[in-house]
PDB file of C-alpha atoms in Angstrom:
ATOM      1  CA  UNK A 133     -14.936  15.598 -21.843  1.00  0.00           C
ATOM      2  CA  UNK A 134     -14.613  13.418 -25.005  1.00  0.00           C
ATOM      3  CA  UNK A 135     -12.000  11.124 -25.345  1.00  0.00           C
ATOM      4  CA  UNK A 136     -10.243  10.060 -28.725  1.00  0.00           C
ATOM      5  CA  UNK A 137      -7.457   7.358 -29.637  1.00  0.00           C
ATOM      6  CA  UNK A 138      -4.594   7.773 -32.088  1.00  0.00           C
ATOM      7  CA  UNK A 139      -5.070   4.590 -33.966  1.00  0.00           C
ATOM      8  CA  UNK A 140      -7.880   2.830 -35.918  1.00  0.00           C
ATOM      9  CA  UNK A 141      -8.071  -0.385 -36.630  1.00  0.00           C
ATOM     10  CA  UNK A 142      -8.867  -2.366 -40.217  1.00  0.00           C
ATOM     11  CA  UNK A 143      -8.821  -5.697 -41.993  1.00  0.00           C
ATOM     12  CA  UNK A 144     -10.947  -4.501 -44.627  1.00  0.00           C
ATOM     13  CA  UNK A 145     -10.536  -3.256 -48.355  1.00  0.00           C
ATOM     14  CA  UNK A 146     -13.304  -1.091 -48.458  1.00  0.00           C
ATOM     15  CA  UNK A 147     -14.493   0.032 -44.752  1.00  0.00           C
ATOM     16  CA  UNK A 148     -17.138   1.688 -43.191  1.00  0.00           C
ATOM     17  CA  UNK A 149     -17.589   3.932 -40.103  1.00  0.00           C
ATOM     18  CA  UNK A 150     -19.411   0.944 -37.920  1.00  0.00           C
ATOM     19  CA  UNK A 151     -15.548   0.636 -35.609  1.00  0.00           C
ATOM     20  CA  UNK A 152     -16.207   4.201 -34.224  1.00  0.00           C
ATOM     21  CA  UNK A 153     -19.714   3.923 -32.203  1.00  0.00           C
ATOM     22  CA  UNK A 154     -18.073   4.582 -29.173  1.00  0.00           C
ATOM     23  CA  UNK A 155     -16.710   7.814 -30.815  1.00  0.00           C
ATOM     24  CA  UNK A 156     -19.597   9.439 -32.468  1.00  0.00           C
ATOM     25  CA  UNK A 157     -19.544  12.327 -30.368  1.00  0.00           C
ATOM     26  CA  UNK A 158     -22.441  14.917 -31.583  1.00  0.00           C
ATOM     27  CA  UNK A 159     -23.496  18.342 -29.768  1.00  0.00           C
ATOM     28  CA  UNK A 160     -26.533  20.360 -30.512  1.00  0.00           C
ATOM     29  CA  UNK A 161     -27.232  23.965 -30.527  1.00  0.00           C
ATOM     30  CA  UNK A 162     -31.145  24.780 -29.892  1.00  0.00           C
ATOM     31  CA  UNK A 163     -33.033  28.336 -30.344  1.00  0.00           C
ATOM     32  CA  UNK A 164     -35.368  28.711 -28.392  1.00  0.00           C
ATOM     33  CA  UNK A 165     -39.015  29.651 -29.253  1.00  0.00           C
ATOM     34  CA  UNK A 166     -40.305  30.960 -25.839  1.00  0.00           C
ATOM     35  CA  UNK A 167     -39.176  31.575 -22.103  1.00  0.00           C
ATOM     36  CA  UNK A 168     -41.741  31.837 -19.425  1.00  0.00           C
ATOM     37  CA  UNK A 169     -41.612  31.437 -15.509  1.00  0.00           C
ATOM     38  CA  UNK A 170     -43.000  28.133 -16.299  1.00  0.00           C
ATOM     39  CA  UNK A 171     -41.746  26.503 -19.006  1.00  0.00           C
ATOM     40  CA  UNK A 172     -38.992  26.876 -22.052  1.00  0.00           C
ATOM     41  CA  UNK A 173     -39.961  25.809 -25.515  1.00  0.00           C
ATOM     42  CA  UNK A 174     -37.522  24.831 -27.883  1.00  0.00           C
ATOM     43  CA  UNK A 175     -38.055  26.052 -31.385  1.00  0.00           C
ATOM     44  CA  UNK A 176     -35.271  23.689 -33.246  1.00  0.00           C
ATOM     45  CA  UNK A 177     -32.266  21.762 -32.458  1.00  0.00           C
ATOM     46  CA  UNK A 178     -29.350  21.356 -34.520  1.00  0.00           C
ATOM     47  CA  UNK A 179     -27.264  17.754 -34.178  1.00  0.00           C
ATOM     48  CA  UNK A 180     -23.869  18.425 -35.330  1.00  0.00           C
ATOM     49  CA  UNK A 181     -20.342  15.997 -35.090  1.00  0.00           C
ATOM     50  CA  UNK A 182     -17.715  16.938 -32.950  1.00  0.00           C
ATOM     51  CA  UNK A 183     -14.951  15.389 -34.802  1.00  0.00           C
ATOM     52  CA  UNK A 184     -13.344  15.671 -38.189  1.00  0.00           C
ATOM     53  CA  UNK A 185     -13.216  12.530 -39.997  1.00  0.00           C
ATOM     54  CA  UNK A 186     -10.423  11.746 -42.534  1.00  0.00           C
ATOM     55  CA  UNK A 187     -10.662   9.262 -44.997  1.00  0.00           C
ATOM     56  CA  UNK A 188      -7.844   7.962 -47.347  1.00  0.00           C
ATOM     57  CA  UNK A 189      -9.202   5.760 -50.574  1.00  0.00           C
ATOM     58  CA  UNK A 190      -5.552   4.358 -51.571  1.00  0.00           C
ATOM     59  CA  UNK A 191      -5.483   3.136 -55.571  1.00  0.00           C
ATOM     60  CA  UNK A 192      -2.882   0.851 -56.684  1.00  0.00           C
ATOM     61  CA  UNK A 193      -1.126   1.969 -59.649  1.00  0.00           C
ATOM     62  CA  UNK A 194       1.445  -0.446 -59.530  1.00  0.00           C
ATOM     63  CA  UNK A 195       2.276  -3.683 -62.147  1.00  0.00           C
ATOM     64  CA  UNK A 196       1.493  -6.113 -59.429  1.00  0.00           C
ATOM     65  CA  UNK A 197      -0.809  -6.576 -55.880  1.00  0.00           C
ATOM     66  CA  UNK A 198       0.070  -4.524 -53.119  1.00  0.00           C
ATOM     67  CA  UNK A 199      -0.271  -5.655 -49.146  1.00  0.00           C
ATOM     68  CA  UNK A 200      -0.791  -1.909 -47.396  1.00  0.00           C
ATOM     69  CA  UNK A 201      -0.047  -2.082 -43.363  1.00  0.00           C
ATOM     70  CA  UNK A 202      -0.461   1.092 -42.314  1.00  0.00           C
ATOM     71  CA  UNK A 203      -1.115   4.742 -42.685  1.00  0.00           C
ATOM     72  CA  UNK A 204       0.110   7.184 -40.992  1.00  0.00           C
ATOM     73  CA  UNK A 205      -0.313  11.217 -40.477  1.00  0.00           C
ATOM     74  CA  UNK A 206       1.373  13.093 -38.748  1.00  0.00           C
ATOM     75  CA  UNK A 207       3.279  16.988 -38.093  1.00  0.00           C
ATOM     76  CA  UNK A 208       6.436  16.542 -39.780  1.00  0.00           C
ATOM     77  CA  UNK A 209       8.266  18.532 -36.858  1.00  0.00           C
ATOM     78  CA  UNK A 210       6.983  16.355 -34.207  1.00  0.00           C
ATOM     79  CA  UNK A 211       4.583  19.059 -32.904  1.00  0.00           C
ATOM     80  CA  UNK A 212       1.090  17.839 -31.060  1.00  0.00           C
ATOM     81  CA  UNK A 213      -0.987  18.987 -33.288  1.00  0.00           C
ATOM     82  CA  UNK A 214      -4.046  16.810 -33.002  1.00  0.00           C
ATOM     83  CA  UNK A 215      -5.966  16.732 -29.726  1.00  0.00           C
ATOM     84  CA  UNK A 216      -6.452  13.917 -28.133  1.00  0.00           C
ATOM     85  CA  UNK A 217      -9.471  15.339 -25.455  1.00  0.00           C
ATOM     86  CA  UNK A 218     -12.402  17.895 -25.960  1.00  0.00           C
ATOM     87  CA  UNK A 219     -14.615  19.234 -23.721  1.00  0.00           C
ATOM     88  CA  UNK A 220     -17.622  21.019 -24.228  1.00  0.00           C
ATOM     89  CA  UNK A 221     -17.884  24.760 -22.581  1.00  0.00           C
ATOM     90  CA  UNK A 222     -20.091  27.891 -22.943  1.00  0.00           C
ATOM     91  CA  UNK A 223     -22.303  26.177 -25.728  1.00  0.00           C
ATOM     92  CA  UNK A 224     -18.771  25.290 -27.970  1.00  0.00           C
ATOM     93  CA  UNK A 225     -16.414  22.354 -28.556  1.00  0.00           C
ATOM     94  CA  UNK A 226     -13.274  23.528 -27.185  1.00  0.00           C
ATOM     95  CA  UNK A 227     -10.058  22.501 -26.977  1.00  0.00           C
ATOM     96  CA  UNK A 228      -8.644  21.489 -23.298  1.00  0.00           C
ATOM     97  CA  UNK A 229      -6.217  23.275 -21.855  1.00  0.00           C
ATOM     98  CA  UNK A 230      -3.963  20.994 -20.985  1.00  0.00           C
ATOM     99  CA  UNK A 231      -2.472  20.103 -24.666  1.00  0.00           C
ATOM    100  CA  UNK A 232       0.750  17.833 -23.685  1.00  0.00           C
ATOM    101  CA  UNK A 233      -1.502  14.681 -24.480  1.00  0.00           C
ATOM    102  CA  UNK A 234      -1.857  15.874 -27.627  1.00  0.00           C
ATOM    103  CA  UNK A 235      -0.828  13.572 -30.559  1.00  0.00           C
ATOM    104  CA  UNK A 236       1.776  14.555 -32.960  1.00  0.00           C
ATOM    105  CA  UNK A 237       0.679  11.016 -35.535  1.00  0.00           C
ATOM    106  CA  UNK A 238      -2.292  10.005 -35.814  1.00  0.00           C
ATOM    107  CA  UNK A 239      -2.348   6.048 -37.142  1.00  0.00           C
ATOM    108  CA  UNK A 240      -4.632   3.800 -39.421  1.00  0.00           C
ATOM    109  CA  UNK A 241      -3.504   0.450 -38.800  1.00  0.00           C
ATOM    110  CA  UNK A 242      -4.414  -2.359 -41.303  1.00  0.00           C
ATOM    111  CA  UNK A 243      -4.090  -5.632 -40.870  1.00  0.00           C
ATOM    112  CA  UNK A 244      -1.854  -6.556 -43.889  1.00  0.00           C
ATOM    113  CA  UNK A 245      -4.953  -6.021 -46.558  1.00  0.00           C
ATOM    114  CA  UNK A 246      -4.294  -6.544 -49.898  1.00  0.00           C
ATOM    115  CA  UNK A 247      -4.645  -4.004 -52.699  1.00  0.00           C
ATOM    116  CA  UNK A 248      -5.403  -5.860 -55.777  1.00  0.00           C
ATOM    117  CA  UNK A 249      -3.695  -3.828 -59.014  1.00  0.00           C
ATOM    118  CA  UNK A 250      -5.971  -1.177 -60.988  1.00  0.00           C
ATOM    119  CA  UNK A 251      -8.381  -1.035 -57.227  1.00  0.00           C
ATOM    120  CA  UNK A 252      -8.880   0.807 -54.298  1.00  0.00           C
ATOM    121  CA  UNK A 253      -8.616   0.684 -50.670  1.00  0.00           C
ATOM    122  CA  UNK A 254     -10.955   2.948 -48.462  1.00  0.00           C
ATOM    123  CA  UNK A 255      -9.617   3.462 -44.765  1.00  0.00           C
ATOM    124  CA  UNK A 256     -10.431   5.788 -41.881  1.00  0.00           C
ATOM    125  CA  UNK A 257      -8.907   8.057 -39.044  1.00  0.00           C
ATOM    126  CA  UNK A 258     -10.921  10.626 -37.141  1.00  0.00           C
ATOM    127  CA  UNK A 259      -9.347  13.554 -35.340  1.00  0.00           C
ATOM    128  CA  UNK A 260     -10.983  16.735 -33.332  1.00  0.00           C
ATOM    129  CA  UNK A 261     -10.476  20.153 -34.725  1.00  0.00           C
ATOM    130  CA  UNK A 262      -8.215  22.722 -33.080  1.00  0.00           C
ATOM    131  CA  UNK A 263      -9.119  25.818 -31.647  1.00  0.00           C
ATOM    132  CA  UNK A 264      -6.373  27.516 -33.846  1.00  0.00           C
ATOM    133  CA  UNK A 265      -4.826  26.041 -37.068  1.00  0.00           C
ATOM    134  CA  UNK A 266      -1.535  24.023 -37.761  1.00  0.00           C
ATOM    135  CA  UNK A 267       0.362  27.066 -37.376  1.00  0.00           C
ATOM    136  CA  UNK A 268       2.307  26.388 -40.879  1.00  0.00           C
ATOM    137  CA  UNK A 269       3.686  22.933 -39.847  1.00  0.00           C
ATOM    138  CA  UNK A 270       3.753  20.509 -42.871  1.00  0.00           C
ATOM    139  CA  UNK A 271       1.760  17.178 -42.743  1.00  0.00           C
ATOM    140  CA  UNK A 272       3.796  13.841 -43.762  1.00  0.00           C
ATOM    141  CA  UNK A 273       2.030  10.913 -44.802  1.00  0.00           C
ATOM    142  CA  UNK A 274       3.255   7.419 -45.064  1.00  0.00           C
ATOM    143  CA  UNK A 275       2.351   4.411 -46.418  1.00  0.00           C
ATOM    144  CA  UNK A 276       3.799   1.326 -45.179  1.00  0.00           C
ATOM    145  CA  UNK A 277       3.485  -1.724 -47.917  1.00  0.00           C
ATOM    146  CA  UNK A 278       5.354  -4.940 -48.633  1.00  0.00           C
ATOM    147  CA  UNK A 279       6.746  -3.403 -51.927  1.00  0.00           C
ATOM    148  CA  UNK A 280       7.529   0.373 -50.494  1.00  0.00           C
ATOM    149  CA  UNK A 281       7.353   2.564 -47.604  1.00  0.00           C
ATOM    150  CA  UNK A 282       5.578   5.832 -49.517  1.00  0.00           C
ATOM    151  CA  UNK A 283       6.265   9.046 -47.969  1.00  0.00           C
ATOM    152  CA  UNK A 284       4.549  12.413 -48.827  1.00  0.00           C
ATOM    153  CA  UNK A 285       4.761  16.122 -47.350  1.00  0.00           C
ATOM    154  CA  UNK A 286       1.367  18.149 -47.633  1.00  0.00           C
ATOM    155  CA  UNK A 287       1.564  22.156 -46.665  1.00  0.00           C
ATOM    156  CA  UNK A 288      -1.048  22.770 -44.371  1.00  0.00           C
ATOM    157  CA  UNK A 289      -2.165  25.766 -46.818  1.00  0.00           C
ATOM    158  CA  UNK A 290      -3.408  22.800 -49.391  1.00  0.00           C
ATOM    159  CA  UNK A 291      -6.294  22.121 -46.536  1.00  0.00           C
ATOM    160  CA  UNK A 292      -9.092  24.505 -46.110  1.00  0.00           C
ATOM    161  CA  UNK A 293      -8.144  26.842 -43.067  1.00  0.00           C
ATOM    162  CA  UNK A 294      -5.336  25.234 -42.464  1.00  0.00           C
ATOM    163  CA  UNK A 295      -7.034  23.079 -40.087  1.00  0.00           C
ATOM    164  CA  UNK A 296      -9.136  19.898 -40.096  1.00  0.00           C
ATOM    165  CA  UNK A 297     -13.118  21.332 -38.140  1.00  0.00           C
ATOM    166  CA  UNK A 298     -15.896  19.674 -36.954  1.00  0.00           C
ATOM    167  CA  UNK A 299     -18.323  18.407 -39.056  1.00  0.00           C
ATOM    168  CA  UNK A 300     -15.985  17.789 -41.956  1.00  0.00           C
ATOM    169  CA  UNK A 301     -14.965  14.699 -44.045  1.00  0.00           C
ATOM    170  CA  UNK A 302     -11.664  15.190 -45.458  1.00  0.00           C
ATOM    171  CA  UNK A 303     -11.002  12.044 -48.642  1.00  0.00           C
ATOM    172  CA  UNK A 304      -7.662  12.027 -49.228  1.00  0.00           C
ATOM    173  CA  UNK A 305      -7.023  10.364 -52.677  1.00  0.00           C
ATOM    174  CA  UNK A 306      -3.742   8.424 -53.448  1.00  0.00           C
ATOM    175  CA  UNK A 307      -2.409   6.622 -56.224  1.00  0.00           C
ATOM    176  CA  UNK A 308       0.408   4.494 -55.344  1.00  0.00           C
ATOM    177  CA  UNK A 309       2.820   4.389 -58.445  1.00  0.00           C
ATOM    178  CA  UNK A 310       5.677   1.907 -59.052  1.00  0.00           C
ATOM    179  CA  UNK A 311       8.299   4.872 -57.398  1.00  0.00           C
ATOM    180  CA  UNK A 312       6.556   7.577 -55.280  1.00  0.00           C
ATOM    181  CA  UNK A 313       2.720   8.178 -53.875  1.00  0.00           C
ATOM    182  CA  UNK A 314       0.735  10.804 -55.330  1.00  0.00           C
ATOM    183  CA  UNK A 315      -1.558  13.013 -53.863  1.00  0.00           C
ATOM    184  CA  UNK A 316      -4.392  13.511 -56.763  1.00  0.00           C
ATOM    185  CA  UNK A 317      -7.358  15.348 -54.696  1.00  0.00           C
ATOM    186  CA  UNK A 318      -8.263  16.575 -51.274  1.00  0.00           C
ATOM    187  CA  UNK A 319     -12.238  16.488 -51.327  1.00  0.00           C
ATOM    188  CA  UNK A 320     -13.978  17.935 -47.681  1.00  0.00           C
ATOM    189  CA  UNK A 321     -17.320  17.617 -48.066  1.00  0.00           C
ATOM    190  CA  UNK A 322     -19.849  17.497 -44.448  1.00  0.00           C
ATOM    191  CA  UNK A 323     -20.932  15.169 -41.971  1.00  0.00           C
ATOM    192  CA  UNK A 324     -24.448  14.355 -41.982  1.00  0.00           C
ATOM    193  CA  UNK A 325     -25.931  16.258 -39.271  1.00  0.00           C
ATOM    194  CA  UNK A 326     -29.841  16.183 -38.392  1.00  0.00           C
ATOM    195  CA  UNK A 327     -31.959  19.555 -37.498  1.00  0.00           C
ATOM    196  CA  UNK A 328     -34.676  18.683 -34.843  1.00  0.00           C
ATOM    197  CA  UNK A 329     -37.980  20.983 -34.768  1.00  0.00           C
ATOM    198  CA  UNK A 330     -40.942  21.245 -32.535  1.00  0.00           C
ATOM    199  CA  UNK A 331     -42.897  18.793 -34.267  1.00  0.00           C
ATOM    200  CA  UNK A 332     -39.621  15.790 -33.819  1.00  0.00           C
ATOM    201  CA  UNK A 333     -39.640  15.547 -37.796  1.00  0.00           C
ATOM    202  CA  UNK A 334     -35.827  15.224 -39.173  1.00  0.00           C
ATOM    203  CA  UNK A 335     -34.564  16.595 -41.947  1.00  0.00           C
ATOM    204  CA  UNK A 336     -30.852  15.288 -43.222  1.00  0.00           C
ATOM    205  CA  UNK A 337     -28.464  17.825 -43.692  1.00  0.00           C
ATOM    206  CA  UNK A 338     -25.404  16.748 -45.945  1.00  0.00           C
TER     207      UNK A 338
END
């Protein structure tokens, strides 16, 4: 089973994925060239993530500095929507099924970072994918900083399947203005993942 927290850590403007080695969970999926008695070739294996990451670049459109805190995500019912345990069964990533660990927020805590005026913060959370979808239930975000707490609902429709998968980077782009937060983009673009052949060359998939 794969495990997975519901808070990241940062005291960084502009961060990188180096805090989650322990969680770079990656499965493969190999066809097979040959099947004998003796021996089974493999004909190519396929390296892919087992998490979705999310990433939130946060610009500050604002008159003056701005020291962000936190970020959270989370179902704006309370449901557990984001697992916090996968396993892997019958050649997929699956959810358990036990779901009352499940998270209902995931959190992106930052360590009182300043965003200078007119720039950009880049920050991280990673979650694994459901089985399902969000079943309809809104996401709220929140930004916590020393000059507001920003708050913003998000249909689950406005996400691709209704769902964040495997394999995925969702950037969600936000421009904090001197009232409210705005949601400009969603871009989901794919992990890198790395196909394997016969001969061990690697070829970057992204």
């Amino acid at each position: 089973d794969f495990s997975l927290p519901s808070t990241f850590s940062y005291n960084n403007l502009v961060n990188d994925l180096s805090a989650w080695k322990d969680y770079s969970y990656v499965y493969t999926s190999t066809t097979l060239k040959s099947v004998d008695d003796n021996s089974v070739v493999a004909n190519a294996s396929h390296f892919n993530s087992a998490c979705a990451i999310i990433r939130f670049n946060i610009t500050n459109n604002t008159t003056s500095d701005i020291i962000i805190s936190n970020i959270k995500m989370e179902s704006n019912d309370g449901s557990k929507i984001f697992p916090n345990v996968l396993r892997f069964e019958d050649g997929q990533v699956e959810e358990q099924d036990d779901e009352s660990g499940y998270y209902s927020r995931l959190t992106t805590d930052i360590k009182n970072v300043t965003i200078p005026r007119s720039q950009c913060g880049t920050f991280y959370n990673m979650c694994f994918p459901l089985d399902g979808d969000f079943n309809a239930v809104p996401l709220k975000f929140t930004i916590d900083t020393n000059y507001l707490t920003y708050q913003l609902n998000l249909k689950s429709t406005a996400i691709t399947n209704k769902k964040f998968e495997a394999g995925k980077i969702y950037t969600f782009n936000f421009s904090l203005e001197e009232k409210e937060v705005k949601l400009n983009t969603i871009e989901i673009s794919h992990c890198t993942t790395y196909n394997i052949d016969n001969t061990e060359s690697i070829e970057i998939v992204v």
